[in-house]
Every structure is written in C-alpha cells, then in structure tokens.
C-alpha cells in the first residue's frame, strides 16, 4: 500500500513544482525587464491614496524662503545676517535638531561673522553638502565650521541633462 501511494504523490507534486517554478520564473523575468513597473507604481499609488490621512505633526516645522521673502529682503542670495537671525529664532524654541538646507559655501555679507558664531554655538544644527551623481561629478561644499564639527548631511542630486541623455531622450 505504501508503495502505490508514494509514486502517485510524487507525480502530483512534480507537476505542482514544475508549474510553480515556471510561473515564478516568468514573474521574475518580467520584473527584471521592467514590464511590471507600471503596475507596481499604480498599486503603490493606490495603497498610498487609500490609507487614512495622518494628522500634521506639530513638532515639525518647515521654514521656507519664498519669492516674496527675497523681494522683501531685496537680495539673492539671502545675506548671512538674515540666516543667522532666522536660526536664532528657531533655536529659541529649543528644537532637538535644526536642518539647514541652504548651500552656504561662500560668505554673503552682511552678517557672515554672526552666522559663523551661530554655527559654533548650535550643536544641533545640521548643514548640507550637495553631491551630484553622474558623469559630471560636482559638489557644493558645506560651511567649513559645520564640516569641522561633523554636522553635515549629504544631498545627492541627479543631473537632469545626464539623466535625459542616458535615457536617450535628447
């Protein structure tokens, strides 16, 4: 009895195994060629839109510089003294961290010495260094004092022209 049962189960499971590996291989092949990418993006978008809206976190504040701000100040780039005043006001609220997403590699007078002093006295301030990826590697250096103190984050920016050339769109 045992001998009859084993071959029958083996043939059934062999067909299941062959079918499963064929389908899995086909899905992997389609995935590697990018044929499923549109459906993956659509499914991801659907999942993101179908989840409930999360309330805003009052602990996070984003301060931006608008065109109106630039016109009010009357200068671009924004002078270091104005940025120093902004960081001082944010610092007065006692945040855990302050991210400064402004490329500040050259002094913009007036107020550069004051900004350097703010950088020295704000241990929770993180500046940025921009690093471009692609054929034309270039960087925008961070403020020297923040780099010396290890208070730097990196931003990798794709060069749009390189990206379009690689996609043969130009």
PDB file of C-alpha atoms in Angstrom, residues 49-151:
ATOM      1  CA  UNK A  49      -4.077  57.106  -1.558  1.00  0.00           C
ATOM      2  CA  UNK A  50      -6.296  54.546   0.159  1.00  0.00           C
ATOM      3  CA  UNK A  51      -4.713  54.839   3.600  1.00  0.00           C
ATOM      4  CA  UNK A  52      -6.199  57.334   6.046  1.00  0.00           C
ATOM      5  CA  UNK A  53      -4.740  60.827   6.192  1.00  0.00           C
ATOM      6  CA  UNK A  54      -2.305  61.315   9.026  1.00  0.00           C
ATOM      7  CA  UNK A  55      -2.626  64.449  11.128  1.00  0.00           C
ATOM      8  CA  UNK A  56       0.151  67.008  10.892  1.00  0.00           C
ATOM      9  CA  UNK A  57       2.847  66.619  13.496  1.00  0.00           C
ATOM     10  CA  UNK A  58       3.020  69.887  15.421  1.00  0.00           C
ATOM     11  CA  UNK A  59       6.580  69.038  16.490  1.00  0.00           C
ATOM     12  CA  UNK A  60       7.896  69.508  12.949  1.00  0.00           C
ATOM     13  CA  UNK A  61       8.187  72.969  11.417  1.00  0.00           C
ATOM     14  CA  UNK A  62       9.496  73.700   7.951  1.00  0.00           C
ATOM     15  CA  UNK A  63      10.634  77.252   7.313  1.00  0.00           C
ATOM     16  CA  UNK A  64      10.942  78.146   3.645  1.00  0.00           C
ATOM     17  CA  UNK A  65      12.232  81.098   1.690  1.00  0.00           C
ATOM     18  CA  UNK A  66       9.712  82.309  -0.859  1.00  0.00           C
ATOM     19  CA  UNK A  67       9.956  84.748  -3.723  1.00  0.00           C
ATOM     20  CA  UNK A  68       8.129  87.298  -1.542  1.00  0.00           C
ATOM     21  CA  UNK A  69      10.826  86.905   1.138  1.00  0.00           C
ATOM     22  CA  UNK A  70      13.551  87.515  -1.432  1.00  0.00           C
ATOM     23  CA  UNK A  71      11.753  90.616  -2.736  1.00  0.00           C
ATOM     24  CA  UNK A  72      11.301  91.910   0.840  1.00  0.00           C
ATOM     25  CA  UNK A  73      14.996  91.424   1.628  1.00  0.00           C
ATOM     26  CA  UNK A  74      15.950  92.754  -1.806  1.00  0.00           C
ATOM     27  CA  UNK A  75      18.896  90.452  -2.343  1.00  0.00           C
ATOM     28  CA  UNK A  76      19.718  86.948  -3.510  1.00  0.00           C
ATOM     29  CA  UNK A  77      21.396  85.004  -2.099  1.00  0.00           C
ATOM     30  CA  UNK A  78      19.981  85.776   1.322  1.00  0.00           C
ATOM     31  CA  UNK A  79      22.587  87.620   3.463  1.00  0.00           C
ATOM     32  CA  UNK A  80      24.244  85.616   6.228  1.00  0.00           C
ATOM     33  CA  UNK A  81      22.916  88.025   8.866  1.00  0.00           C
ATOM     34  CA  UNK A  82      19.310  87.213   7.912  1.00  0.00           C
ATOM     35  CA  UNK A  83      20.009  83.475   8.058  1.00  0.00           C
ATOM     36  CA  UNK A  84      21.718  83.946  11.443  1.00  0.00           C
ATOM     37  CA  UNK A  85      18.636  85.772  12.752  1.00  0.00           C
ATOM     38  CA  UNK A  86      16.378  83.002  11.447  1.00  0.00           C
ATOM     39  CA  UNK A  87      18.456  80.267  13.116  1.00  0.00           C
ATOM     40  CA  UNK A  88      18.493  82.296  16.357  1.00  0.00           C
ATOM     41  CA  UNK A  89      14.680  82.492  16.366  1.00  0.00           C
ATOM     42  CA  UNK A  90      14.319  78.786  15.619  1.00  0.00           C
ATOM     43  CA  UNK A  91      16.953  77.942  18.243  1.00  0.00           C
ATOM     44  CA  UNK A  92      14.976  79.914  20.859  1.00  0.00           C
ATOM     45  CA  UNK A  93      12.176  77.329  20.556  1.00  0.00           C
ATOM     46  CA  UNK A  94      14.635  74.646  21.792  1.00  0.00           C
ATOM     47  CA  UNK A  95      14.280  72.135  18.943  1.00  0.00           C
ATOM     48  CA  UNK A  96      16.027  68.756  19.059  1.00  0.00           C
ATOM     49  CA  UNK A  97      17.520  69.333  15.614  1.00  0.00           C
ATOM     50  CA  UNK A  98      17.718  72.098  13.035  1.00  0.00           C
ATOM     51  CA  UNK A  99      18.338  71.185   9.410  1.00  0.00           C
ATOM     52  CA  UNK A 100      19.749  73.974   7.252  1.00  0.00           C
ATOM     53  CA  UNK A 101      19.045  73.007   3.649  1.00  0.00           C
ATOM     54  CA  UNK A 102      20.769  76.041   2.158  1.00  0.00           C
ATOM     55  CA  UNK A 103      24.048  75.804   0.285  1.00  0.00           C
ATOM     56  CA  UNK A 104      26.231  78.125   2.329  1.00  0.00           C
ATOM     57  CA  UNK A 105      29.767  77.637   0.974  1.00  0.00           C
ATOM     58  CA  UNK A 106      30.615  81.313   0.382  1.00  0.00           C
ATOM     59  CA  UNK A 107      30.114  84.285   2.696  1.00  0.00           C
ATOM     60  CA  UNK A 108      27.255  86.629   1.830  1.00  0.00           C
ATOM     61  CA  UNK A 109      27.696  89.909   3.686  1.00  0.00           C
ATOM     62  CA  UNK A 110      26.463  91.497   5.854  1.00  0.00           C
ATOM     63  CA  UNK A 111      26.457  89.234   8.897  1.00  0.00           C
ATOM     64  CA  UNK A 112      28.890  86.451   7.979  1.00  0.00           C
ATOM     65  CA  UNK A 113      30.778  86.592  11.301  1.00  0.00           C
ATOM     66  CA  UNK A 114      27.485  86.399  13.201  1.00  0.00           C
ATOM     67  CA  UNK A 115      26.437  83.342  11.182  1.00  0.00           C
ATOM     68  CA  UNK A 116      29.778  81.638  11.920  1.00  0.00           C
ATOM     69  CA  UNK A 117      29.204  82.308  15.626  1.00  0.00           C
ATOM     70  CA  UNK A 118      25.700  80.781  15.383  1.00  0.00           C
ATOM     71  CA  UNK A 119      27.209  77.722  13.672  1.00  0.00           C
ATOM     72  CA  UNK A 120      29.743  77.368  16.511  1.00  0.00           C
ATOM     73  CA  UNK A 121      27.152  77.682  19.279  1.00  0.00           C
ATOM     74  CA  UNK A 122      24.416  75.470  17.852  1.00  0.00           C
ATOM     75  CA  UNK A 123      25.354  71.800  18.313  1.00  0.00           C
ATOM     76  CA  UNK A 124      22.019  70.558  16.945  1.00  0.00           C
ATOM     77  CA  UNK A 125      22.381  72.406  13.607  1.00  0.00           C
ATOM     78  CA  UNK A 126      22.991  70.172  10.568  1.00  0.00           C
ATOM     79  CA  UNK A 127      24.110  71.741   7.285  1.00  0.00           C
ATOM     80  CA  UNK A 128      24.143  70.134   3.853  1.00  0.00           C
ATOM     81  CA  UNK A 129      26.686  69.305   1.204  1.00  0.00           C
ATOM     82  CA  UNK A 130      25.411  68.706  -2.307  1.00  0.00           C
ATOM     83  CA  UNK A 131      26.966  65.865  -4.258  1.00  0.00           C
ATOM     84  CA  UNK A 132      25.992  65.321  -7.871  1.00  0.00           C
ATOM     85  CA  UNK A 133      25.920  61.831  -9.284  1.00  0.00           C
ATOM     86  CA  UNK A 134      26.519  61.017 -12.897  1.00  0.00           C
ATOM     87  CA  UNK A 135      29.184  61.762 -15.445  1.00  0.00           C
ATOM     88  CA  UNK A 136      29.763  65.328 -14.249  1.00  0.00           C
ATOM     89  CA  UNK A 137      30.575  64.898 -10.549  1.00  0.00           C
ATOM     90  CA  UNK A 138      30.463  68.240  -8.774  1.00  0.00           C
ATOM     91  CA  UNK A 139      29.814  69.364  -5.232  1.00  0.00           C
ATOM     92  CA  UNK A 140      28.807  72.427  -3.284  1.00  0.00           C
ATOM     93  CA  UNK A 141      30.910  72.444  -0.136  1.00  0.00           C
ATOM     94  CA  UNK A 142      29.221  72.868   3.240  1.00  0.00           C
ATOM     95  CA  UNK A 143      30.115  75.649   5.680  1.00  0.00           C
ATOM     96  CA  UNK A 144      33.668  74.952   6.858  1.00  0.00           C
ATOM     97  CA  UNK A 145      32.848  75.204  10.589  1.00  0.00           C
ATOM     98  CA  UNK A 146      29.971  72.718  10.324  1.00  0.00           C
ATOM     99  CA  UNK A 147      32.156  70.303   8.377  1.00  0.00           C
ATOM    100  CA  UNK A 148      34.898  70.530  11.020  1.00  0.00           C
ATOM    101  CA  UNK A 149      32.337  69.747  13.723  1.00  0.00           C
ATOM    102  CA  UNK A 150      30.863  66.807  11.792  1.00  0.00           C
ATOM    103  CA  UNK A 151      27.450  68.467  11.462  1.00  0.00           C
TER     104      UNK A 151
END
